[in-house]
PDB file of C-alpha atoms in Angstrom:
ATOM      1  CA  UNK A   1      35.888 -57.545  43.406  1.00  0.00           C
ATOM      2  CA  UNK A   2      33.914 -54.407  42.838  1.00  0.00           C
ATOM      3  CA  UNK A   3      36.012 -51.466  44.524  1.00  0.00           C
ATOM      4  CA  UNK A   4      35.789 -47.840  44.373  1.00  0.00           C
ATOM      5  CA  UNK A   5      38.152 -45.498  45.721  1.00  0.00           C
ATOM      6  CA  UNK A   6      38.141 -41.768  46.757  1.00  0.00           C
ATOM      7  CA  UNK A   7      41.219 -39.430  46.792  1.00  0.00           C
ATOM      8  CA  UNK A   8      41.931 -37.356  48.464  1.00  0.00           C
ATOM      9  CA  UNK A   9      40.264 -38.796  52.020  1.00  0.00           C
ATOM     10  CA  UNK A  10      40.343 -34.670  52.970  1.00  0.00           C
ATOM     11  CA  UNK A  11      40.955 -31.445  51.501  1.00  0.00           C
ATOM     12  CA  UNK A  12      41.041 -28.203  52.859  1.00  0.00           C
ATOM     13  CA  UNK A  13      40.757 -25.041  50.655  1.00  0.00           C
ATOM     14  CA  UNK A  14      40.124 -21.331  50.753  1.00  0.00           C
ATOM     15  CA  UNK A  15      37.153 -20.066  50.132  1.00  0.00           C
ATOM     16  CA  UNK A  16      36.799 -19.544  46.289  1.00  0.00           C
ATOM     17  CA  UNK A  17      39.020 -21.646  44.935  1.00  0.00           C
ATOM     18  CA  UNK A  18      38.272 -24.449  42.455  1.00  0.00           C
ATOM     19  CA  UNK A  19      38.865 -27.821  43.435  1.00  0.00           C
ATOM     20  CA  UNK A  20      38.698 -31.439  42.130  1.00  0.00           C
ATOM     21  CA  UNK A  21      37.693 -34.676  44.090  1.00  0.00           C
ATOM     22  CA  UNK A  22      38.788 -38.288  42.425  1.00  0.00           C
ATOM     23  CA  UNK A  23      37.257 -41.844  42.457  1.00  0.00           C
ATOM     24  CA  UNK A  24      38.234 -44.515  40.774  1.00  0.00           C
ATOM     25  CA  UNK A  25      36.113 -48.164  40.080  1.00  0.00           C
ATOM     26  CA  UNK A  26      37.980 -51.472  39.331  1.00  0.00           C
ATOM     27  CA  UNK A  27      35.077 -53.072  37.651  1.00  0.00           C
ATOM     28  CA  UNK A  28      34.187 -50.775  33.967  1.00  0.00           C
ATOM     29  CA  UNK A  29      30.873 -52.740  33.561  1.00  0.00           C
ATOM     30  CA  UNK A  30      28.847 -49.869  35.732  1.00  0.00           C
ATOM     31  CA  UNK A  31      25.121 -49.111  35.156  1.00  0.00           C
ATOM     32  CA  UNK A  32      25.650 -45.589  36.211  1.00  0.00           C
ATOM     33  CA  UNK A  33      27.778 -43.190  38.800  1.00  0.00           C
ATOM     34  CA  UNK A  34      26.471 -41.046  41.310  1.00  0.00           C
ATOM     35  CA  UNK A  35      28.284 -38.728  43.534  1.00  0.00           C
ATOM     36  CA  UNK A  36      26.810 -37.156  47.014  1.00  0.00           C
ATOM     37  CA  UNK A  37      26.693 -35.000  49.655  1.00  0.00           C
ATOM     38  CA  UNK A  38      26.609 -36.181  53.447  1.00  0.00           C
ATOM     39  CA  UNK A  39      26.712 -33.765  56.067  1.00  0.00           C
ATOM     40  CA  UNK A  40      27.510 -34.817  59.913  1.00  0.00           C
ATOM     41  CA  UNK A  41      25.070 -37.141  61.225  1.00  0.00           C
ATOM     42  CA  UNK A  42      22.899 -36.805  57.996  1.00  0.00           C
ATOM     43  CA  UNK A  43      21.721 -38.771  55.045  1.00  0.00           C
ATOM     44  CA  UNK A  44      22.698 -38.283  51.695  1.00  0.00           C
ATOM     45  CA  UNK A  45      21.500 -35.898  48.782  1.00  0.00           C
ATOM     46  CA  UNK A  46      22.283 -36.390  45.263  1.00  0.00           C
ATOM     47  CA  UNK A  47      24.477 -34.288  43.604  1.00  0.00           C
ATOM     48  CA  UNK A  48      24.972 -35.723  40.092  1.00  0.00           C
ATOM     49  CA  UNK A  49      23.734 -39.240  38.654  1.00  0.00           C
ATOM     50  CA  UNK A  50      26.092 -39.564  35.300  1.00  0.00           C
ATOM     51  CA  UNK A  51      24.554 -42.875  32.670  1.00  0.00           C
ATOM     52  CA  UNK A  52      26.848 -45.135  31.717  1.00  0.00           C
ATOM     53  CA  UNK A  53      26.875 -43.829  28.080  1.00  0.00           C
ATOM     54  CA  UNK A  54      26.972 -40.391  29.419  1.00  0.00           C
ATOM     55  CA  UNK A  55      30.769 -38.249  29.508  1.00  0.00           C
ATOM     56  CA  UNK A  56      29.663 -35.504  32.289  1.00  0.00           C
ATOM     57  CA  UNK A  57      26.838 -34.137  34.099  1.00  0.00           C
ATOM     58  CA  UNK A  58      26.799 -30.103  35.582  1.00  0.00           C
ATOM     59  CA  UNK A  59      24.692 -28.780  38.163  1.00  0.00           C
ATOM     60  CA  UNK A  60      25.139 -25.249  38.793  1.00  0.00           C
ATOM     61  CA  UNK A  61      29.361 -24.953  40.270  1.00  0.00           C
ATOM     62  CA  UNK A  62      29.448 -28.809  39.911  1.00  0.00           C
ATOM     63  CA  UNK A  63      30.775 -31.047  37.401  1.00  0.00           C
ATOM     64  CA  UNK A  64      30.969 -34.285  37.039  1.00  0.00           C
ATOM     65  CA  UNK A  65      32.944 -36.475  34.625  1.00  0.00           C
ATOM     66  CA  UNK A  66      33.118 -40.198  33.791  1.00  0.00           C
ATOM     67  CA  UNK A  67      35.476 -41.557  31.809  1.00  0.00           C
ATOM     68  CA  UNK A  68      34.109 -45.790  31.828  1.00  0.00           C
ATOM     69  CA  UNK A  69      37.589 -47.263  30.181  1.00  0.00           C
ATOM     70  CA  UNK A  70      39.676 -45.840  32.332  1.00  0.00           C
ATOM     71  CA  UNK A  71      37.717 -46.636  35.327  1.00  0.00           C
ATOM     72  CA  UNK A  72      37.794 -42.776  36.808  1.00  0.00           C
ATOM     73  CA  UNK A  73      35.351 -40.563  37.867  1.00  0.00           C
ATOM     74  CA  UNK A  74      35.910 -36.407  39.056  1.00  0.00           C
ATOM     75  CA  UNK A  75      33.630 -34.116  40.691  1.00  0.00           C
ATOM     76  CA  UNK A  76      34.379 -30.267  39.770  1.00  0.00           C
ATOM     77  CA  UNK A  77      33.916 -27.412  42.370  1.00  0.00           C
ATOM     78  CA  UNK A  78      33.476 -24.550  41.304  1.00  0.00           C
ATOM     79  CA  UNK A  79      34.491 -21.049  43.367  1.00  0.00           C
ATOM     80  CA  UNK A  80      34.039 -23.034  46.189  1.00  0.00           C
ATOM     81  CA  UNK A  81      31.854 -21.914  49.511  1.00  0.00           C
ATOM     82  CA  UNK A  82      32.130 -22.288  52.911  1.00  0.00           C
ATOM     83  CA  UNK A  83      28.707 -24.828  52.474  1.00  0.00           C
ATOM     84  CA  UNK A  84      30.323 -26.677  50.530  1.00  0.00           C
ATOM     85  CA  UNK A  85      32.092 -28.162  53.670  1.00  0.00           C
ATOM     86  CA  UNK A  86      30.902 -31.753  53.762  1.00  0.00           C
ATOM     87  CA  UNK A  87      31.672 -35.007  53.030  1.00  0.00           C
ATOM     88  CA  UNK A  88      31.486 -35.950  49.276  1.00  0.00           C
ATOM     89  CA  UNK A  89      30.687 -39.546  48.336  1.00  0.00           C
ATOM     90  CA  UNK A  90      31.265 -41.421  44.771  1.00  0.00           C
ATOM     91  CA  UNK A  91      29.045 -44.745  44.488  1.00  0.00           C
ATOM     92  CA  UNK A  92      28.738 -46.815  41.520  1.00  0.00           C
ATOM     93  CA  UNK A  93      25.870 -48.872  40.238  1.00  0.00           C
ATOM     94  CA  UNK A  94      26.472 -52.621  38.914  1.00  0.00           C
ATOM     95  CA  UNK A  95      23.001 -54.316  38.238  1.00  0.00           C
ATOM     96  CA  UNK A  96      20.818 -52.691  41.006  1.00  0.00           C
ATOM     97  CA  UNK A  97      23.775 -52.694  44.010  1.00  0.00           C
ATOM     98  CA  UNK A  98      25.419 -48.910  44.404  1.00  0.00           C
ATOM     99  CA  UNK A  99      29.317 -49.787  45.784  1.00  0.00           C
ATOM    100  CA  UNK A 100      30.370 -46.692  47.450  1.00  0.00           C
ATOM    101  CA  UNK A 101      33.645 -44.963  48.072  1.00  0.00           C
ATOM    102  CA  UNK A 102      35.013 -44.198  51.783  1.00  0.00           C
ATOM    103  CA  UNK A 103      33.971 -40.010  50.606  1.00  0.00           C
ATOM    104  CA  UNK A 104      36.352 -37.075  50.655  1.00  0.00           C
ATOM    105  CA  UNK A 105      35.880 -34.693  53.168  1.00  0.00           C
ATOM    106  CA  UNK A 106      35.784 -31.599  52.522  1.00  0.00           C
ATOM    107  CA  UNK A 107      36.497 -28.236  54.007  1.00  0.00           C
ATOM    108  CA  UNK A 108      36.328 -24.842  52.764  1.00  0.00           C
ATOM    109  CA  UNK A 109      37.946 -21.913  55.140  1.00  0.00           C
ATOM    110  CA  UNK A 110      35.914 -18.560  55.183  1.00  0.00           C
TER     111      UNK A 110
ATOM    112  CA  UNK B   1       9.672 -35.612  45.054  1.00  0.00           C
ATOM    113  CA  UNK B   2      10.887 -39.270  46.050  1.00  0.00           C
ATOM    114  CA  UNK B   3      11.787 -38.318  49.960  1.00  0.00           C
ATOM    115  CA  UNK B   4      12.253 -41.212  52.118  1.00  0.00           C
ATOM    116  CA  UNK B   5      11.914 -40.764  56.036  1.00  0.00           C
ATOM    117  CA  UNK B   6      13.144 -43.018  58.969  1.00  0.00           C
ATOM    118  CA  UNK B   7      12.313 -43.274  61.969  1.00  0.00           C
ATOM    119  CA  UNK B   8      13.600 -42.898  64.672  1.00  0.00           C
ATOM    120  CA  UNK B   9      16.302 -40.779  64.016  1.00  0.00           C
ATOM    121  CA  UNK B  10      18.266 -41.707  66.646  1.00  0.00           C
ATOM    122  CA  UNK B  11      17.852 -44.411  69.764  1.00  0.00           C
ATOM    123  CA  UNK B  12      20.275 -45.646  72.115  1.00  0.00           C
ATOM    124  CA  UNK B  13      19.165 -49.023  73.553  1.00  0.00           C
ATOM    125  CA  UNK B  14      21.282 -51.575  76.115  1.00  0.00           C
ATOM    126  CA  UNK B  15      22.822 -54.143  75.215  1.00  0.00           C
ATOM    127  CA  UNK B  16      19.958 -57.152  74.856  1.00  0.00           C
ATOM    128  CA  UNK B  17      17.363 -55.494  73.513  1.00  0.00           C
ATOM    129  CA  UNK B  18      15.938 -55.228  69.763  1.00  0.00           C
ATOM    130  CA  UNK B  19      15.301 -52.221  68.042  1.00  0.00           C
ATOM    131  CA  UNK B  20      13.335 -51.290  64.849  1.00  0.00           C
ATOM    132  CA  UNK B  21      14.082 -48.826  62.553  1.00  0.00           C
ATOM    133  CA  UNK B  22      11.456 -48.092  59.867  1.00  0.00           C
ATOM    134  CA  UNK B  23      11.788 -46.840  56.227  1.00  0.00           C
ATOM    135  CA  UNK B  24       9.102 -44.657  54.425  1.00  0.00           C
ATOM    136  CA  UNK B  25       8.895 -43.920  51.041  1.00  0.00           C
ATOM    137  CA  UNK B  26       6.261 -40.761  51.395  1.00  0.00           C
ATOM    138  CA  UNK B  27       5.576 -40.203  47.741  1.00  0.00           C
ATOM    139  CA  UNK B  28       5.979 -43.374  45.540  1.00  0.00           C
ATOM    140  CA  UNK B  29       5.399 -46.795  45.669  1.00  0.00           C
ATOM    141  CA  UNK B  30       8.896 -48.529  46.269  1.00  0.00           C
ATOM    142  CA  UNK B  31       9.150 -51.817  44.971  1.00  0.00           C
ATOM    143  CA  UNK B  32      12.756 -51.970  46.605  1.00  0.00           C
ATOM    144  CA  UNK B  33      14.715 -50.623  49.584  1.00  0.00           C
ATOM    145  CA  UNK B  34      18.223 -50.694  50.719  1.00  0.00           C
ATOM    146  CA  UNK B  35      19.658 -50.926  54.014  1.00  0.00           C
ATOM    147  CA  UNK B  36      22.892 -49.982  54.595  1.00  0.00           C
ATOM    148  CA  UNK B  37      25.307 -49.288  57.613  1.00  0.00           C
ATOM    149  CA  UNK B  38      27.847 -46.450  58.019  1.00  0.00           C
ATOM    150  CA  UNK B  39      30.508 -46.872  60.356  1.00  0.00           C
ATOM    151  CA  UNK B  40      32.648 -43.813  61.857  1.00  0.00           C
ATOM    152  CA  UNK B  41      34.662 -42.444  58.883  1.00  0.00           C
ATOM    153  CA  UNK B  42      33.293 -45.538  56.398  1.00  0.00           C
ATOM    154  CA  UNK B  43      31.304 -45.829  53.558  1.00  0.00           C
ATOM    155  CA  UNK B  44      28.049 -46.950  53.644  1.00  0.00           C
ATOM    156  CA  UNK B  45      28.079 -50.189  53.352  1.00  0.00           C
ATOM    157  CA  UNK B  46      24.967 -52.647  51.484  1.00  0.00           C
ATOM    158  CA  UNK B  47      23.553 -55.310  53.901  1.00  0.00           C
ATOM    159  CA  UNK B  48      20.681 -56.071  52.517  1.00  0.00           C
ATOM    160  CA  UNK B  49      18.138 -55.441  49.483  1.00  0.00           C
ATOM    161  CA  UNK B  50      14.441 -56.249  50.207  1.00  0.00           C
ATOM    162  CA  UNK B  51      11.561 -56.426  47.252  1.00  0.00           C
ATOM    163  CA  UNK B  52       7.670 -55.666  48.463  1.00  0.00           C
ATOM    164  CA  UNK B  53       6.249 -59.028  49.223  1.00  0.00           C
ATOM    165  CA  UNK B  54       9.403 -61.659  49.241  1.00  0.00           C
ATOM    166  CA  UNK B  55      12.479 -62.156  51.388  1.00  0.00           C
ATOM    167  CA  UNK B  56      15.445 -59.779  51.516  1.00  0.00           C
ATOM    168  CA  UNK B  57      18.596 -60.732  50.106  1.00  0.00           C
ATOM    169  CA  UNK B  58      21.456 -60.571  52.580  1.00  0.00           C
ATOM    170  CA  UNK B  59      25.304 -59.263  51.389  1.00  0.00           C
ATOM    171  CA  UNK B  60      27.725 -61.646  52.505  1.00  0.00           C
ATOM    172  CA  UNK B  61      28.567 -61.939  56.421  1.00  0.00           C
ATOM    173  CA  UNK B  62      25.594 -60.292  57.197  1.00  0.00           C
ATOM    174  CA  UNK B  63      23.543 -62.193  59.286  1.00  0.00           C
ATOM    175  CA  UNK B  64      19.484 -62.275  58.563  1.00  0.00           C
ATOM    176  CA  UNK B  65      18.744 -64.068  61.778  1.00  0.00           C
ATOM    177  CA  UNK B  66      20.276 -60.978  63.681  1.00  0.00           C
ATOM    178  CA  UNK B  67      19.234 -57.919  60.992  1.00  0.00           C
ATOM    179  CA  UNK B  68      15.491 -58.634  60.186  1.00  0.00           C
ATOM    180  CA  UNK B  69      14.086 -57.082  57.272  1.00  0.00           C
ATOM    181  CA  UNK B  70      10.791 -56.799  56.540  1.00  0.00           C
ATOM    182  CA  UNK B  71       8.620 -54.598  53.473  1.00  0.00           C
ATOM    183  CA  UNK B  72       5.460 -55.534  53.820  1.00  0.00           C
ATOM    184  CA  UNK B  73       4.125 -52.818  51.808  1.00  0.00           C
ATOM    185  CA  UNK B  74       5.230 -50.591  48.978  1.00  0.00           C
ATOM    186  CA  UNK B  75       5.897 -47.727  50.949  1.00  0.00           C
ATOM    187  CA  UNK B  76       7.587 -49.524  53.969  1.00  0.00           C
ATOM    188  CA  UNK B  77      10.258 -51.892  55.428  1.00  0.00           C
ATOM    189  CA  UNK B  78      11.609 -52.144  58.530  1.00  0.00           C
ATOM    190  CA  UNK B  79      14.905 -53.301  59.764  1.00  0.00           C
ATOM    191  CA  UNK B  80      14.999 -54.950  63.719  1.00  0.00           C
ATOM    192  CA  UNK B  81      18.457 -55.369  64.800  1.00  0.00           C
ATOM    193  CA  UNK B  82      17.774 -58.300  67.562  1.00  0.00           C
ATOM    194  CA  UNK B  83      19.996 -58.883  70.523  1.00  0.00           C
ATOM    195  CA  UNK B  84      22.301 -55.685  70.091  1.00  0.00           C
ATOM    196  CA  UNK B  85      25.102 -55.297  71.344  1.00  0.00           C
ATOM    197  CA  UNK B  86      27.491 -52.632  71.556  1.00  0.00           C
ATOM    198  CA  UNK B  87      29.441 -53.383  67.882  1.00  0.00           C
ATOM    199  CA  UNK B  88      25.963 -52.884  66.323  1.00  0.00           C
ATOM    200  CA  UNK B  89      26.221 -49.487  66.949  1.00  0.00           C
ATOM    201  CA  UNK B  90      25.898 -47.770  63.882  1.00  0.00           C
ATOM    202  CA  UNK B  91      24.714 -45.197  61.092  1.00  0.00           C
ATOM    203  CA  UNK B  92      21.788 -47.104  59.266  1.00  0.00           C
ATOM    204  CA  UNK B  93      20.833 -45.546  55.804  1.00  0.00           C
ATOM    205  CA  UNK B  94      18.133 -47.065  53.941  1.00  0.00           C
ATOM    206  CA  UNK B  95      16.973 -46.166  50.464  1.00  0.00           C
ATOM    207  CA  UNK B  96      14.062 -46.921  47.882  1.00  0.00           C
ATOM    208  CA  UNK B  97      14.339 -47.857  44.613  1.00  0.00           C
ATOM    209  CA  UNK B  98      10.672 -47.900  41.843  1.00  0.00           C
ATOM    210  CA  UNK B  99      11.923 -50.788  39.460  1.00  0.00           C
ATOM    211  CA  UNK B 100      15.511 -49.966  40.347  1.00  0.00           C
ATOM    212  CA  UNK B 101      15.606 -46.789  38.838  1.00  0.00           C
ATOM    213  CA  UNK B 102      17.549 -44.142  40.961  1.00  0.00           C
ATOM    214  CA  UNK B 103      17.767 -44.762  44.697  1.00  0.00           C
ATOM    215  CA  UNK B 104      16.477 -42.309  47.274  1.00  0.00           C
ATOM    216  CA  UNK B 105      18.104 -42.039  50.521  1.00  0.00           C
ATOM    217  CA  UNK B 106      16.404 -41.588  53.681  1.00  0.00           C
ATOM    218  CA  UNK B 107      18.243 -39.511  56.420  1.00  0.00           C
ATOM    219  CA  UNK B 108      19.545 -41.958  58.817  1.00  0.00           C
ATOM    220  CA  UNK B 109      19.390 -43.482  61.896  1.00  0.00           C
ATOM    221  CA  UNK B 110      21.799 -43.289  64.310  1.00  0.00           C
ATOM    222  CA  UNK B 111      22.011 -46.568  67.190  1.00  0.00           C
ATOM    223  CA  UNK B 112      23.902 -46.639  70.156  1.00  0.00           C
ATOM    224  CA  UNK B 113      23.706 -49.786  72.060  1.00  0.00           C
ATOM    225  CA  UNK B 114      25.118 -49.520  75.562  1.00  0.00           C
TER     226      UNK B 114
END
C-alpha cells in the first residue's frame, strides 16, 4: 500500500529560526513529489514539485530534498516568518494519482 | 497561469438534499480533474479521477451512485453529492490535470449538511 507520512504533525517556532518538516513514502517507484501550502479553510498552492530523477528543488527560503531509495522527503525553512504559519502538505505522484500526507502544521511566534 | 475555481465556496444544505459543486479550469483545457475530500485535520483524500468525455474512475469505497461526477467539457466537471447527509460533510478539493502533467488545485468547497 502506497503511504506517506508527515512528521512532525505540529511545530511551533520563533520567528527566524530555521526549521525542517519530514515525509516519508513506502512505495520508491514515485513519478514525482510535491509539497504544499494550505491555509485554514483554503485550497492548496504549490510550493515545490521535485522529478523523480531530481535530488532538490529551492524556491526563495525553501528547500526541498528527495532522496527516492530511502523513501524520504524534507522541506527546508529558511529564517522562518510569521506567514509561514500554515499547514504544510507532502503528496507523492505514482502514475497520475498524488497520495498525500496528513500535513504538518505549522506555527511561527512573532 | 493554470487557476482552477469552484464554486460555491461554501453551502450548507439539510440532510436529503443534493448539492453540486463545480470545477473550472479558467485558462487551459483540462483533459483530467481530481476530486478529493478533506476531513478535519486529514489529508486530502482521492475519490475520484474523471477524463473529458468518459466515466470517472471511483477510489475504492467510494460510492459513484452517491458522488456523481460529471466533465462534460474540457474546462469543467462537476461533482453532486446526492442524498447528503450529515457524514458527507466535508472539504472538497478538486484539481485539473492537461495530459497529467502537474495538477492544479482549485480552492475548495466547504459542505455542511444539517
Amino acid at each position: 500500500k502506497q503511504e506517506v507520512t508527515q512528521i512532525p504533525a505540529a511545530l511551533s517556532v520563533p520567528e527566524g529560526e530555521n526549521l525542517v518538516l519530514n515525509c516519508s513514502f513506502t512505495d520508491s517507484a514515485i513519478y514525482n513529489l510535491q509539497w504544499f501550502r494550505q491555509d485554514p479553510g483554503k485550497g492548496l498552492t504549490s510550493l515545490l514539485l521535485i522529478q523523480s530523477s531530481q535530488r532538490e528543488q529551492t524556491s526563495g527560503r525553501l528547500n526541498a530534498s528527495l532522496d527516492k531509495s530511502s523513501g524520504r522527503s524534507t522541506l527546508y525553512i529558511a529564517a522562518s516568518q510569521p506567514g509561514d504559519s500554515a499547514t504544510y502538505l507532502c503528496a507523492v505522484e505514482y502514475g497520475n494519482k498524488l497520495v498525500f500526507g496528513a500535513g504538518t502544521i505549522l506555527r511561527v511566534k512573532s | 497561469g493554470a487557476v482552477v475555481s469552484q464554486h460555491p465556496s461554501r453551502v450548507i444544505c439539510k440532510s436529503g438534499t443534493s448539492v453540486k459543486i463545480e470545477c473550472r479550469s479558467l485558462d487551459f483545457q483540462a483533459t483530467t480533474m481530481f476530486w478529493y475530500r478533506q476531513f478535519p485535520k486529514q489529508s486530502l483524500m482521492l475519490m475520484a479521477t474523471s477524463n473529458e468525455g468518459s466515466k470517472a474512475t471511483y477510489e475504492q469505497g467510494v460510492e459513484k451512485d452517491k458522488f456523481l461526477i460529471n466533465h462534460a467539457s474540457l474546462t469543467l466537471s462537476t461533482l453532486t453529492v446526492t442524498s447528503a447527509h450529515p457524514e458527507d460533510s466535508s472539504f472538497y478539493i478538486c484539481s485539473a490535470t492537461q495530459r497529467y502533467n502537474e495538477q492544479f488545485f482549485g480552492p475548495g468547497t466547504r459542505l455542511t449538511v444539517l
